[in-house]
Short mmCIF file of C-alpha atoms in Angstrom, two decimals:
data_model
loop_
_atom_site.label_atom_id
_atom_site.label_comp_id
_atom_site.label_asym_id
_atom_site.label_seq_id
_atom_site.Cartn_x
_atom_site.Cartn_y
_atom_site.Cartn_z
CA MET A 28 -82.67 -53.45 -4.83
CA LYS A 29 -79.73 -51.35 -3.75
CA LEU A 30 -77.47 -53.33 -5.98
CA VAL A 31 -79.67 -52.59 -8.99
CA LEU A 32 -79.63 -48.84 -8.32
CA LEU A 33 -75.83 -48.76 -7.99
CA THR A 34 -75.49 -50.59 -11.28
CA LEU A 35 -77.76 -48.08 -13.06
CA ARG A 36 -75.68 -45.14 -11.76
CA LEU A 37 -72.44 -46.64 -13.05
CA LEU A 38 -73.99 -47.16 -16.48
CA CYS A 39 -75.15 -43.52 -16.62
CA LEU A 40 -71.65 -42.26 -15.76
CA ALA A 41 -70.11 -44.47 -18.39
CA CYS A 42 -72.48 -43.02 -21.01
CA LEU A 43 -71.85 -39.34 -20.07
CA TRP A 44 -68.00 -39.49 -20.04
CA PRO A 45 -67.45 -39.48 -23.86
CA VAL A 46 -69.88 -36.53 -24.20
CA THR A 47 -67.79 -34.49 -21.75
CA LEU A 48 -64.57 -35.14 -23.69
CA LEU A 49 -66.19 -34.05 -26.96
CA ASN A 50 -67.43 -30.77 -25.48
CA ASN A 51 -63.90 -29.87 -24.09
CA PRO A 52 -61.17 -30.87 -26.61
CA TYR A 53 -58.47 -28.78 -24.73
CA PRO A 54 -58.80 -29.75 -21.09
CA ASN A 55 -55.66 -27.78 -20.03
CA ARG A 56 -56.52 -24.55 -21.84
CA LYS A 57 -58.26 -22.94 -18.92
CA LYS A 58 -55.54 -24.05 -16.61
CA ASN A 59 -52.85 -22.29 -18.67
CA LYS A 60 -54.84 -19.19 -19.47
CA ASP A 61 -53.05 -16.98 -16.97
CA VAL A 62 -49.64 -18.10 -18.16
CA TYR A 63 -50.49 -17.40 -21.79
CA LEU A 64 -51.72 -13.89 -21.03
CA ALA A 65 -48.63 -13.18 -18.93
CA GLU A 66 -46.30 -14.05 -21.80
CA HIS A 67 -48.16 -12.38 -24.66
CA GLY A 68 -50.20 -9.69 -23.01
CA LYS A 69 -47.39 -7.12 -22.85
CA ASN A 70 -46.73 -7.18 -26.60
CA ARG A 71 -50.43 -7.05 -27.37
CA PHE A 72 -51.36 -4.23 -24.98
CA ARG A 73 -48.00 -2.39 -24.93
CA GLY A 74 -47.28 -3.04 -21.30
CA ARG A 75 -50.76 -2.19 -19.97
CA ILE A 76 -51.46 -5.48 -18.22
CA ASP A 77 -54.23 -6.02 -15.76
CA TYR A 78 -52.85 -6.15 -12.24
CA LYS A 79 -54.91 -9.26 -11.43
CA LEU A 80 -53.07 -11.21 -14.13
CA LYS A 81 -49.68 -10.12 -12.71
CA ARG A 82 -50.35 -10.36 -9.00
CA LYS A 83 -47.70 -13.10 -8.58
CA ASP A 84 -44.81 -10.87 -9.90
CA SER A 85 -45.09 -7.86 -7.57
CA THR A 86 -41.62 -6.42 -8.34
CA LYS A 87 -42.25 -6.16 -12.05
CA SER A 88 -45.70 -4.85 -11.39
CA LEU A 89 -44.32 -1.96 -9.30
CA LEU A 90 -41.84 -1.04 -12.04
CA ILE A 91 -44.59 -0.98 -14.61
CA LYS A 92 -46.71 1.21 -12.37
CA THR A 93 -43.76 3.59 -11.90
CA GLU A 94 -43.30 3.93 -15.65
CA GLN A 95 -46.99 4.60 -16.01
CA LEU A 96 -46.86 7.15 -13.18
CA LEU A 97 -43.90 9.02 -14.71
CA ARG A 98 -45.30 8.59 -18.25
CA ILE A 99 -41.98 7.25 -19.51
CA GLU A 100 -43.41 6.05 -22.81
CA ASP A 101 -45.37 9.23 -23.49
CA HIS A 102 -42.27 11.40 -24.04
CA ASP A 103 -39.11 11.36 -26.11
CA PHE A 104 -36.33 11.44 -23.54
CA ALA A 105 -33.67 11.62 -26.22
CA MET A 106 -34.34 15.38 -26.22
CA ARG A 107 -33.40 17.64 -23.34
CA PRO A 108 -36.12 19.29 -21.25
CA GLY A 109 -37.39 22.50 -22.81
CA PHE A 110 -35.85 21.76 -26.19
CA GLY A 111 -35.90 24.84 -28.42
CA GLY A 112 -36.13 27.22 -25.45
CA SER A 113 -33.62 28.66 -23.07
CA ALA A 114 -30.72 26.64 -21.65
CA ILE A 115 -31.62 24.17 -18.95
CA PRO A 116 -29.77 24.91 -15.67
CA VAL A 117 -28.00 21.91 -14.13
CA GLY A 118 -26.62 22.33 -10.62
CA ILE A 119 -23.58 20.32 -9.53
CA ASP A 120 -22.68 19.19 -6.02
CA VAL A 121 -19.50 17.22 -5.26
CA GLN A 122 -18.34 15.41 -2.18
CA VAL A 123 -14.73 14.19 -2.38
CA GLU A 124 -14.38 10.86 -0.62
CA SER A 125 -10.65 10.28 -1.08
CA ILE A 126 -7.58 11.03 -3.17
CA ASP A 127 -6.30 7.55 -3.87
CA GLY A 128 -2.94 8.36 -5.44
CA ILE A 129 -0.70 11.02 -6.94
CA SER A 130 1.92 10.02 -9.51
CA GLU A 131 4.78 12.36 -10.33
CA VAL A 132 6.01 10.09 -13.12
CA ASN A 133 2.65 10.05 -14.95
CA MET A 134 1.67 13.54 -13.77
CA ASP A 135 -1.84 12.52 -12.70
CA PHE A 136 -3.98 11.93 -9.63
CA THR A 137 -6.80 9.52 -8.77
CA MET A 138 -9.88 10.74 -6.91
CA THR A 139 -13.07 9.05 -5.68
CA LEU A 140 -16.09 11.34 -5.35
CA TYR A 141 -19.86 11.57 -5.19
CA LEU A 142 -21.14 13.57 -8.16
CA ARG A 143 -24.67 14.92 -7.79
CA HIS A 144 -26.74 16.61 -10.52
CA TYR A 145 -29.81 18.78 -9.97
CA TRP A 146 -32.23 19.78 -12.73
CA LYS A 147 -35.95 20.00 -13.47
CA ASP A 148 -37.80 17.93 -16.04
CA GLU A 149 -41.52 18.65 -16.01
CA ARG A 150 -42.13 15.57 -18.14
CA LEU A 151 -41.46 13.47 -15.02
CA ALA A 152 -43.81 15.41 -12.73
CA PHE A 153 -46.45 13.24 -11.08
CA PRO A 154 -49.42 13.83 -8.76
CA SER A 155 -48.77 13.20 -5.08
CA SER A 156 -51.04 13.83 -2.12
CA ASN A 157 -48.21 13.80 0.45
CA ASN A 158 -45.60 15.58 -1.77
CA LEU A 159 -43.02 12.85 -1.17
CA SER A 160 -40.24 12.06 -3.61
CA ARG A 161 -39.57 8.68 -5.16
CA THR A 162 -36.11 7.10 -5.25
CA PHE A 163 -34.97 4.68 -7.94
CA ASP A 164 -31.79 2.84 -8.90
CA GLY A 165 -29.92 2.57 -12.19
CA ARG A 166 -32.65 0.65 -14.02
CA LEU A 167 -34.85 3.71 -14.44
CA VAL A 168 -31.92 6.06 -15.06
CA LYS A 169 -31.31 4.48 -18.46
CA LYS A 170 -34.81 5.38 -19.64
CA ILE A 171 -34.82 9.13 -18.98
CA TRP A 172 -32.77 12.15 -20.07
CA LYS A 173 -29.80 13.11 -17.87
CA PRO A 174 -26.90 15.59 -18.27
CA ASP A 175 -23.89 14.26 -20.19
CA VAL A 176 -21.24 15.58 -17.81
CA PHE A 177 -17.71 14.27 -18.37
CA PHE A 178 -14.27 14.92 -16.87
CA VAL A 179 -11.93 16.99 -19.00
CA HIS A 180 -8.35 15.62 -19.26
CA SER A 181 -9.39 12.37 -17.58
CA LYS A 182 -7.36 9.26 -18.37
CA ARG A 183 -9.55 6.62 -16.74
CA SER A 184 -12.84 6.64 -14.86
CA PHE A 185 -15.50 4.17 -13.78
CA ILE A 186 -18.72 3.97 -11.77
CA HIS A 187 -18.56 1.67 -8.77
CA ASP A 188 -20.79 -1.38 -9.07
CA THR A 189 -20.33 -3.30 -5.80
CA THR A 190 -22.70 -4.73 -4.70
CA MET A 191 -25.01 -2.85 -7.06
CA GLU A 192 -24.25 -0.02 -9.43
CA ASN A 193 -23.71 3.05 -7.23
CA VAL A 194 -26.35 5.20 -8.93
CA MET A 195 -29.32 6.93 -7.34
CA LEU A 196 -32.23 8.81 -8.95
CA ARG A 197 -34.69 10.81 -6.89
CA VAL A 198 -37.75 12.36 -8.54
CA TYR A 199 -39.95 14.97 -6.84
CA PRO A 200 -43.63 15.55 -7.67
CA ASP A 201 -42.92 18.93 -9.31
CA GLY A 202 -40.36 17.40 -11.70
CA ASN A 203 -37.16 18.31 -9.82
CA ILE A 204 -34.57 15.56 -10.09
CA LEU A 205 -31.51 14.55 -8.08
CA TYR A 206 -29.10 12.21 -9.85
CA SER A 207 -26.14 10.95 -7.79
CA VAL A 208 -23.30 8.67 -8.84
CA ARG A 209 -20.11 7.43 -7.16
CA ILE A 210 -17.11 7.70 -9.50
CA THR A 211 -13.37 7.10 -9.40
CA VAL A 212 -11.47 9.18 -11.95
CA THR A 213 -7.81 9.49 -12.89
CA SER A 214 -7.07 12.91 -14.35
CA LEU A 215 -4.10 14.87 -15.62
CA CYS A 216 -2.31 17.34 -13.35
CA SER A 217 0.34 19.55 -14.94
CA MET A 218 3.03 19.65 -12.27
CA ASP A 219 6.02 21.97 -11.99
CA PHE A 220 9.04 20.23 -10.45
CA SER A 221 11.46 23.15 -10.52
CA ARG A 222 11.31 23.29 -6.69
CA PHE A 223 10.97 19.54 -6.07
CA PRO A 224 10.84 18.25 -3.34
CA LEU A 225 10.20 21.62 -1.69
CA ASP A 226 7.27 22.27 -4.02
CA SER A 227 3.52 22.80 -3.97
CA GLN A 228 1.31 21.53 -6.79
CA ASN A 229 -1.94 23.07 -8.07
CA CYS A 230 -4.26 20.41 -9.49
CA SER A 231 -7.84 20.61 -10.73
CA LEU A 232 -10.60 18.26 -11.81
CA GLU A 233 -12.68 19.81 -14.60
CA LEU A 234 -16.33 19.01 -15.39
CA GLU A 235 -18.10 19.90 -18.62
CA SER A 236 -21.04 18.87 -20.77
CA TYR A 237 -19.91 16.91 -23.78
CA ALA A 238 -22.75 17.53 -26.27
CA TYR A 239 -24.67 20.56 -25.00
CA ALA A 240 -23.15 24.00 -25.51
CA GLU A 241 -23.78 27.04 -23.35
CA SER A 242 -27.01 27.83 -25.23
CA ASP A 243 -28.50 24.41 -24.36
CA LEU A 244 -27.16 23.54 -20.92
CA MET A 245 -25.83 25.77 -18.15
CA LEU A 246 -23.64 24.10 -15.54
CA TYR A 247 -23.27 25.86 -12.20
CA TRP A 248 -22.32 25.06 -8.62
CA LYS A 249 -25.52 24.29 -6.73
CA ASN A 250 -24.60 26.01 -3.45
CA GLY A 251 -21.67 28.21 -4.48
CA ASN A 252 -18.49 27.52 -2.52
CA ASP A 253 -20.41 25.13 -0.26
CA SER A 254 -21.03 22.83 -3.22
CA LEU A 255 -17.64 21.19 -2.69
CA ARG A 256 -17.26 19.11 0.45
CA THR A 257 -14.47 16.79 1.48
CA ASP A 258 -14.07 13.98 3.94
CA GLU A 259 -11.01 13.70 6.18
CA ILE A 260 -8.25 13.03 3.63
CA ALA A 261 -4.72 12.01 4.62
CA LEU A 262 -1.94 11.47 2.10
CA SER A 263 1.48 9.95 2.65
CA GLN A 264 3.59 12.52 0.78
CA PHE A 265 1.31 15.55 0.56
CA PHE A 266 -0.64 17.87 2.75
CA ILE A 267 -3.83 19.30 1.25
CA GLU A 268 -3.74 23.02 1.85
CA GLU A 269 -6.96 24.09 0.14
CA PHE A 270 -10.05 22.83 -1.71
CA HIS A 271 -12.16 25.37 -3.60
CA PRO A 272 -14.55 25.33 -6.60
CA SER A 273 -14.53 27.71 -9.54
CA HIS A 274 -16.16 28.02 -12.95
CA GLY A 275 -15.39 29.31 -16.41
CA LEU A 276 -16.01 28.90 -20.11
CA ALA A 277 -14.24 26.69 -22.63
CA LEU A 278 -14.14 27.50 -26.35
CA TYR A 279 -14.04 24.88 -29.07
CA SER A 280 -13.58 26.27 -32.55
CA SER A 281 -16.03 23.86 -34.18
CA THR A 282 -18.84 23.68 -31.62
CA GLY A 283 -18.74 26.88 -29.55
CA TRP A 284 -18.66 27.82 -25.87
CA TYR A 285 -19.23 25.36 -23.02
CA ASN A 286 -19.65 25.85 -19.28
CA ARG A 287 -16.84 24.30 -17.27
CA LEU A 288 -16.60 23.70 -13.52
CA TYR A 289 -13.30 23.29 -11.65
CA ILE A 290 -12.45 21.41 -8.47
CA ASN A 291 -9.18 23.05 -7.43
CA PHE A 292 -6.89 21.81 -4.68
CA ILE A 293 -3.34 22.69 -3.59
CA LEU A 294 -0.92 19.98 -2.50
CA ARG A 295 2.16 20.76 -0.42
CA ARG A 296 4.78 18.01 -0.26
CA HIS A 297 6.05 16.62 3.03
CA ILE A 298 9.81 17.21 3.12
CA PHE A 299 10.67 14.83 5.98
CA PHE A 300 10.58 11.73 3.74
CA PHE A 301 13.09 13.25 1.33
CA MET A 302 15.25 14.48 4.17
CA LEU A 303 15.65 10.90 5.37
CA GLN A 304 15.98 9.30 1.94
CA THR A 305 17.99 11.90 0.01
CA TYR A 306 19.36 14.91 1.86
CA PHE A 307 20.78 13.30 5.01
CA PRO A 308 22.58 10.47 3.13
CA THR A 309 23.99 13.03 0.72
CA MET A 310 25.31 15.19 3.56
CA LEU A 311 26.91 12.17 5.21
CA MET A 312 28.65 11.17 1.99
CA VAL A 313 30.09 14.65 1.59
CA VAL A 314 31.32 14.71 5.18
CA LEU A 315 32.74 11.21 4.77
CA SER A 316 34.77 12.36 1.77
CA TRP A 317 36.48 14.92 4.02
CA VAL A 318 37.88 12.17 6.23
CA SER A 319 40.57 11.59 3.62
CA PHE A 320 42.08 14.99 4.51
CA TRP A 321 43.11 13.55 7.91
CA ILE A 322 44.57 10.36 6.44
CA ASP A 323 48.29 10.37 5.75
CA ARG A 324 49.06 11.40 2.19
CA ARG A 325 51.27 8.37 1.72
CA ALA A 326 48.37 5.97 2.48
CA VAL A 327 47.33 5.73 -1.14
CA PRO A 328 44.99 2.66 -0.93
CA ALA A 329 43.04 4.09 2.00
CA ARG A 330 42.44 7.51 0.49
CA VAL A 331 41.68 6.22 -3.03
CA SER A 332 39.20 3.59 -1.84
CA LEU A 333 37.44 6.13 0.39
CA GLY A 334 37.14 8.62 -2.46
CA ILE A 335 35.85 6.07 -4.97
CA THR A 336 33.31 4.72 -2.46
CA THR A 337 31.80 8.12 -1.79
CA VAL A 338 31.64 8.93 -5.51
CA LEU A 339 29.83 5.67 -6.30
CA THR A 340 27.42 6.14 -3.41
CA MET A 341 26.54 9.61 -4.63
CA SER A 342 25.95 8.21 -8.12
CA THR A 343 23.55 5.63 -6.68
CA ILE A 344 21.58 8.29 -4.80
CA ILE A 345 21.27 10.47 -7.92
CA THR A 346 20.14 7.50 -10.02
CA GLY A 347 17.51 6.49 -7.46
CA VAL A 348 16.01 9.98 -7.31
CA SER A 349 15.97 10.32 -11.11
CA ALA A 350 14.19 6.96 -11.53
CA SER A 351 11.21 8.14 -9.45
CA MET A 352 10.81 11.41 -11.33
CA PRO A 353 9.54 12.31 -14.81
CA GLN A 354 12.13 13.09 -17.44
CA VAL A 355 11.71 16.86 -17.47
CA SER A 356 13.92 19.21 -19.45
CA TYR A 357 14.63 21.67 -16.63
CA VAL A 358 16.70 21.48 -13.45
CA LYS A 359 14.96 20.55 -10.21
CA ALA A 360 15.91 21.78 -6.74
CA VAL A 361 16.97 18.30 -5.68
CA ASP A 362 19.21 18.08 -8.77
CA ILE A 363 21.03 21.24 -7.73
CA TYR A 364 21.68 19.86 -4.26
CA LEU A 365 22.72 16.38 -5.40
CA TRP A 366 25.03 17.51 -8.17
CA THR A 367 26.66 20.18 -6.02
CA SER A 368 27.27 17.59 -3.32
CA PHE A 369 28.61 15.23 -5.95
CA LEU A 370 30.99 18.00 -7.04
CA PHE A 371 32.31 18.35 -3.47
CA VAL A 372 32.90 14.59 -3.27
CA PHE A 373 34.58 14.57 -6.67
CA LEU A 374 36.81 17.51 -5.74
CA SER A 375 37.96 15.69 -2.62
CA VAL A 376 39.23 12.89 -4.90
CA ILE A 377 40.88 15.42 -7.19
CA GLU A 378 42.43 17.06 -4.13
CA TYR A 379 44.19 13.86 -3.19
CA ALA A 380 45.32 13.37 -6.77
CA ALA A 381 46.96 16.81 -6.60
CA VAL A 382 48.49 16.07 -3.20
CA ASN A 383 49.90 12.78 -4.41
CA TYR A 384 51.29 14.38 -7.57
CA PHE A 385 53.06 17.25 -5.78
CA THR A 386 54.32 14.90 -3.09
CA THR A 387 55.85 12.69 -5.75
CA LYS A 388 57.48 15.70 -7.42
CA GLU A 389 58.79 16.92 -4.08
CA GLU A 390 60.33 13.56 -3.29
CA MET A 391 61.88 13.32 -6.75
CA LYS A 392 63.35 16.77 -6.30
CA LYS A 393 64.73 15.76 -2.94
CA LEU A 394 66.38 12.74 -4.52
CA GLU A 395 67.91 14.90 -7.20
CA GLN A 396 69.26 17.25 -4.57
CA LEU A 397 70.72 14.30 -2.69
CA LYS A 398 72.45 13.20 -5.86
CA LEU A 399 73.72 16.73 -6.42
CA SER A 400 75.17 16.75 -2.90
CA GLY A 401 77.79 14.27 -4.12
CA TYR A 402 79.35 16.99 -6.31
CA ASP A 403 81.37 19.90 -5.04
CA ALA A 404 79.83 23.32 -4.64
CA SER A 405 81.13 24.69 -7.92
CA GLN A 406 79.69 21.82 -9.93
CA ALA A 407 76.35 22.13 -8.20
CA MET A 408 76.32 25.89 -8.78
CA ALA A 409 77.16 25.38 -12.42
CA PHE A 410 74.26 22.93 -12.66
CA ASP A 411 71.48 25.22 -11.54
CA GLY A 412 73.12 28.56 -10.70
CA CYS A 413 72.79 28.14 -6.93
CA PHE A 414 75.14 27.21 -4.13
CA HIS A 415 74.18 23.99 -2.22
CA ASP A 416 74.95 22.61 1.19
CA GLN A 417 76.25 19.08 1.46
CA ASP A 418 73.33 18.05 3.70
CA ILE A 419 69.83 19.01 2.56
CA GLU A 420 66.83 19.05 4.87
CA LEU A 421 63.16 19.55 4.04
CA SER A 422 61.97 21.42 7.07
CA THR A 423 58.25 21.66 7.92
CA PHE A 424 58.67 24.88 9.89
CA PRO A 425 56.05 27.48 8.80
CA LEU A 426 58.75 29.94 7.72
CA SER A 427 60.61 27.31 5.76
CA GLY A 428 59.17 28.86 2.63
CA LEU A 429 61.99 31.37 2.95
CA ASN A 430 64.51 28.59 2.41
CA THR A 431 62.77 26.74 -0.40
CA ASP A 432 64.92 28.57 -2.89
CA PRO A 433 68.17 26.59 -3.08
CA CYS A 434 70.10 29.79 -3.36
CA MET A 435 68.97 30.89 0.11
CA SER A 436 71.10 28.26 1.88
CA SER A 437 74.80 28.44 1.34
CA ARG A 438 77.63 26.62 3.02
CA ASN A 439 79.91 29.67 3.28
CA SER A 440 77.16 32.24 3.79
CA THR A 441 77.73 34.55 6.71
CA THR A 442 74.29 36.18 6.53
CA PRO A 443 72.53 35.73 9.89
CA ASP A 444 69.06 34.20 10.07
CA LEU A 445 66.28 36.65 9.33
CA PRO A 446 64.00 37.54 12.18
CA PRO A 447 60.40 36.21 12.07
CA VAL A 448 58.99 39.67 11.39
CA LEU A 449 61.07 40.07 8.25
CA GLY A 450 60.07 36.58 7.17
CA THR A 451 56.41 37.50 7.54
CA ARG A 452 56.87 40.61 5.45
CA LEU A 453 58.56 38.65 2.70
CA ARG A 454 55.67 36.12 2.65
CA ARG A 455 53.10 38.86 2.22
CA ARG A 456 55.03 40.27 -0.71
CA ARG A 457 55.13 36.91 -2.46
CA SER A 458 53.36 36.91 -5.83
CA ILE A 459 50.58 34.52 -6.77
CA ARG A 460 52.93 32.40 -8.82
CA GLN A 461 55.38 32.21 -5.94
CA GLY A 462 52.51 31.24 -3.63
CA VAL A 463 51.49 28.43 -5.94
CA ASN A 464 55.08 27.26 -6.14
CA HIS A 465 55.25 27.42 -2.38
CA ILE A 466 52.23 25.15 -2.04
CA MET A 467 53.59 22.82 -4.71
CA ASN A 468 56.85 22.52 -2.83
CA ASN A 469 54.95 21.91 0.42
CA SER A 470 52.16 19.57 -0.68
CA TYR A 471 51.17 18.70 2.89
CA LYS A 472 49.64 22.18 3.14
CA ILE A 473 47.00 21.32 0.54
CA ASP A 474 45.38 18.94 3.03
CA SER A 475 45.63 21.60 5.73
CA TYR A 476 43.85 24.19 3.58
CA SER A 477 41.24 21.65 2.41
CA LYS A 478 40.27 20.85 5.99
CA ILE A 479 39.07 24.43 6.30
CA PHE A 480 37.96 25.34 2.78
CA PHE A 481 35.72 22.34 2.00
CA PRO A 482 33.54 22.48 5.18
CA LEU A 483 33.16 26.25 4.98
CA ALA A 484 32.19 26.16 1.30
CA TYR A 485 29.65 23.36 1.81
CA PHE A 486 28.15 25.07 4.84
CA LEU A 487 27.78 28.30 2.84
CA PHE A 488 26.12 26.39 0.00
CA ASN A 489 23.57 24.86 2.39
CA ILE A 490 22.70 28.28 3.82
CA ILE A 491 22.07 29.71 0.35
CA TYR A 492 20.17 26.61 -0.85
CA TRP A 493 17.73 26.34 2.05
CA SER A 494 17.16 30.09 2.20
CA ILE A 495 16.08 30.08 -1.46
CA TYR A 496 13.92 26.92 -1.60
CA SER A 497 12.48 26.72 1.91
#
C-alpha cells in the first residue's frame, strides 16, 4: 500500500513540472532584479535611488545623500554666489610651511604653503540640529563654485597629491565655507645684486583673482596681520628677517581693477660662506703676490712663476663667482673687491717687470762704464762730457744718489766729501724727474718701496670697502 502511494506522488510531481516552467519563462529575472535596478535606476530617476536598493554600496550612498543635502543639482554653481549683487568677500589665510629654494641665477624662489579661503554660499546651507560642519575631500570640491585665486608672476605651481590630493572642504550649516589646499609655487623675485653678497632681498608672493574683478570678488586678509603664519624656517644662505602681509589693487587696461594680496618677506644673506669661499682666498692670493718683493731680483724664474700663479688663481676665483650669478649689466660689490684684488696681483707682476728692466739697464750701463775705463780721462770726457775714474763702483749707500752723476767723481778732484746734512738737503731739492732717474739708476729701491706701498694701499682699500658695504 505504501508503495502505491509513493508511486502516485511521483506521477503528480512529474505532471506539475512542465506547468511551472510555462508559468515562469525567465527563472533568473527575480534573482537579478536588484542588479538591474542598480545599473539603470540612476539614469531613470536622476540619482534618486531608494536606499534599500543600494544598501550594499554604503560609500556611494553617503555621497548621494550629501549631494541631496547640499542640493548640488538644484543650483548652477558656474555662477558666483550673489551674482548680480555686491562683490562677494573672500578671506585669505596663509601658513607658510617652508621656503624650498632661492635661485640667484633664475631670480626666483620656491615656497610650500597652506592656502585657505573663506566665503559664504547660501546655496550650500543645510539644516542641522547640532550645528556641526561637514568636511569633504576633493571629489565634492569639483562640483561647487570656489574662488579662482592664482599666483601672479608664478613660474610653476602644483597641488600635492600624496597619498591623496591635499584638498579640504568644510561646509557649515549657515553656508560658510572653508576651502584649504596645500600648494608648492615657484615665483619670480626681482633681486638687486649691487651689494652682493652683502645684500638683502625683498621678495613677495602675490595672490589675485583671475576672472573676477573688484566689483565681483573682494579679496582680503581674514585676520589682518595675523593671517600670515610661518613654521620654523631655516635656510642655508639666508636669514629671514621679516614676514608681513599687505594688500593693494592691480589695474589691467582691458578688464579693470583687481584686488591683490601680497606675502612679503625680507631675506638677508649669510656672509660667512662667501668669506670662506671668496674673500679669504682672494686676500691670501694678494698677500702671496707680495712675497716676490722679498725674492732676489735676479731670481727671474721664481718671481715670474709666483706672479703668474697668483694671476691665474685670481682669474679662477672670478670665473667661479661669475658662473653662479646672473649676467647683470651693473657692477656688484663682490666684483669691485675681486677686480681690485686682481689689480694688486697684476701690479705686483708689473712691478717685477719694471725692476728687471731697470736692473738690466743699470748693468748695461755699468758694462759701458767699464769699457770706458779703458780709455784715458780726456777721451772719456770727450765721450760724455764728464771726467771718469779708472775704477767704477756702484755703491748701495743711501747717499750714493749724490754720486750717480758721473761728473761728481773725478780722479783729480780735490773737493772734500760733502757732509751728510748737505747731502740730505740736496736730495730734498731734487726734482721729480731727477727722483725718477734716481730710482731707475737704483732699481733695488723699487722692491723696497713696494714692500711698504702695496700692503698699505690694500689695507686702506679694505677699510673703505667694508665700511661702505657692511
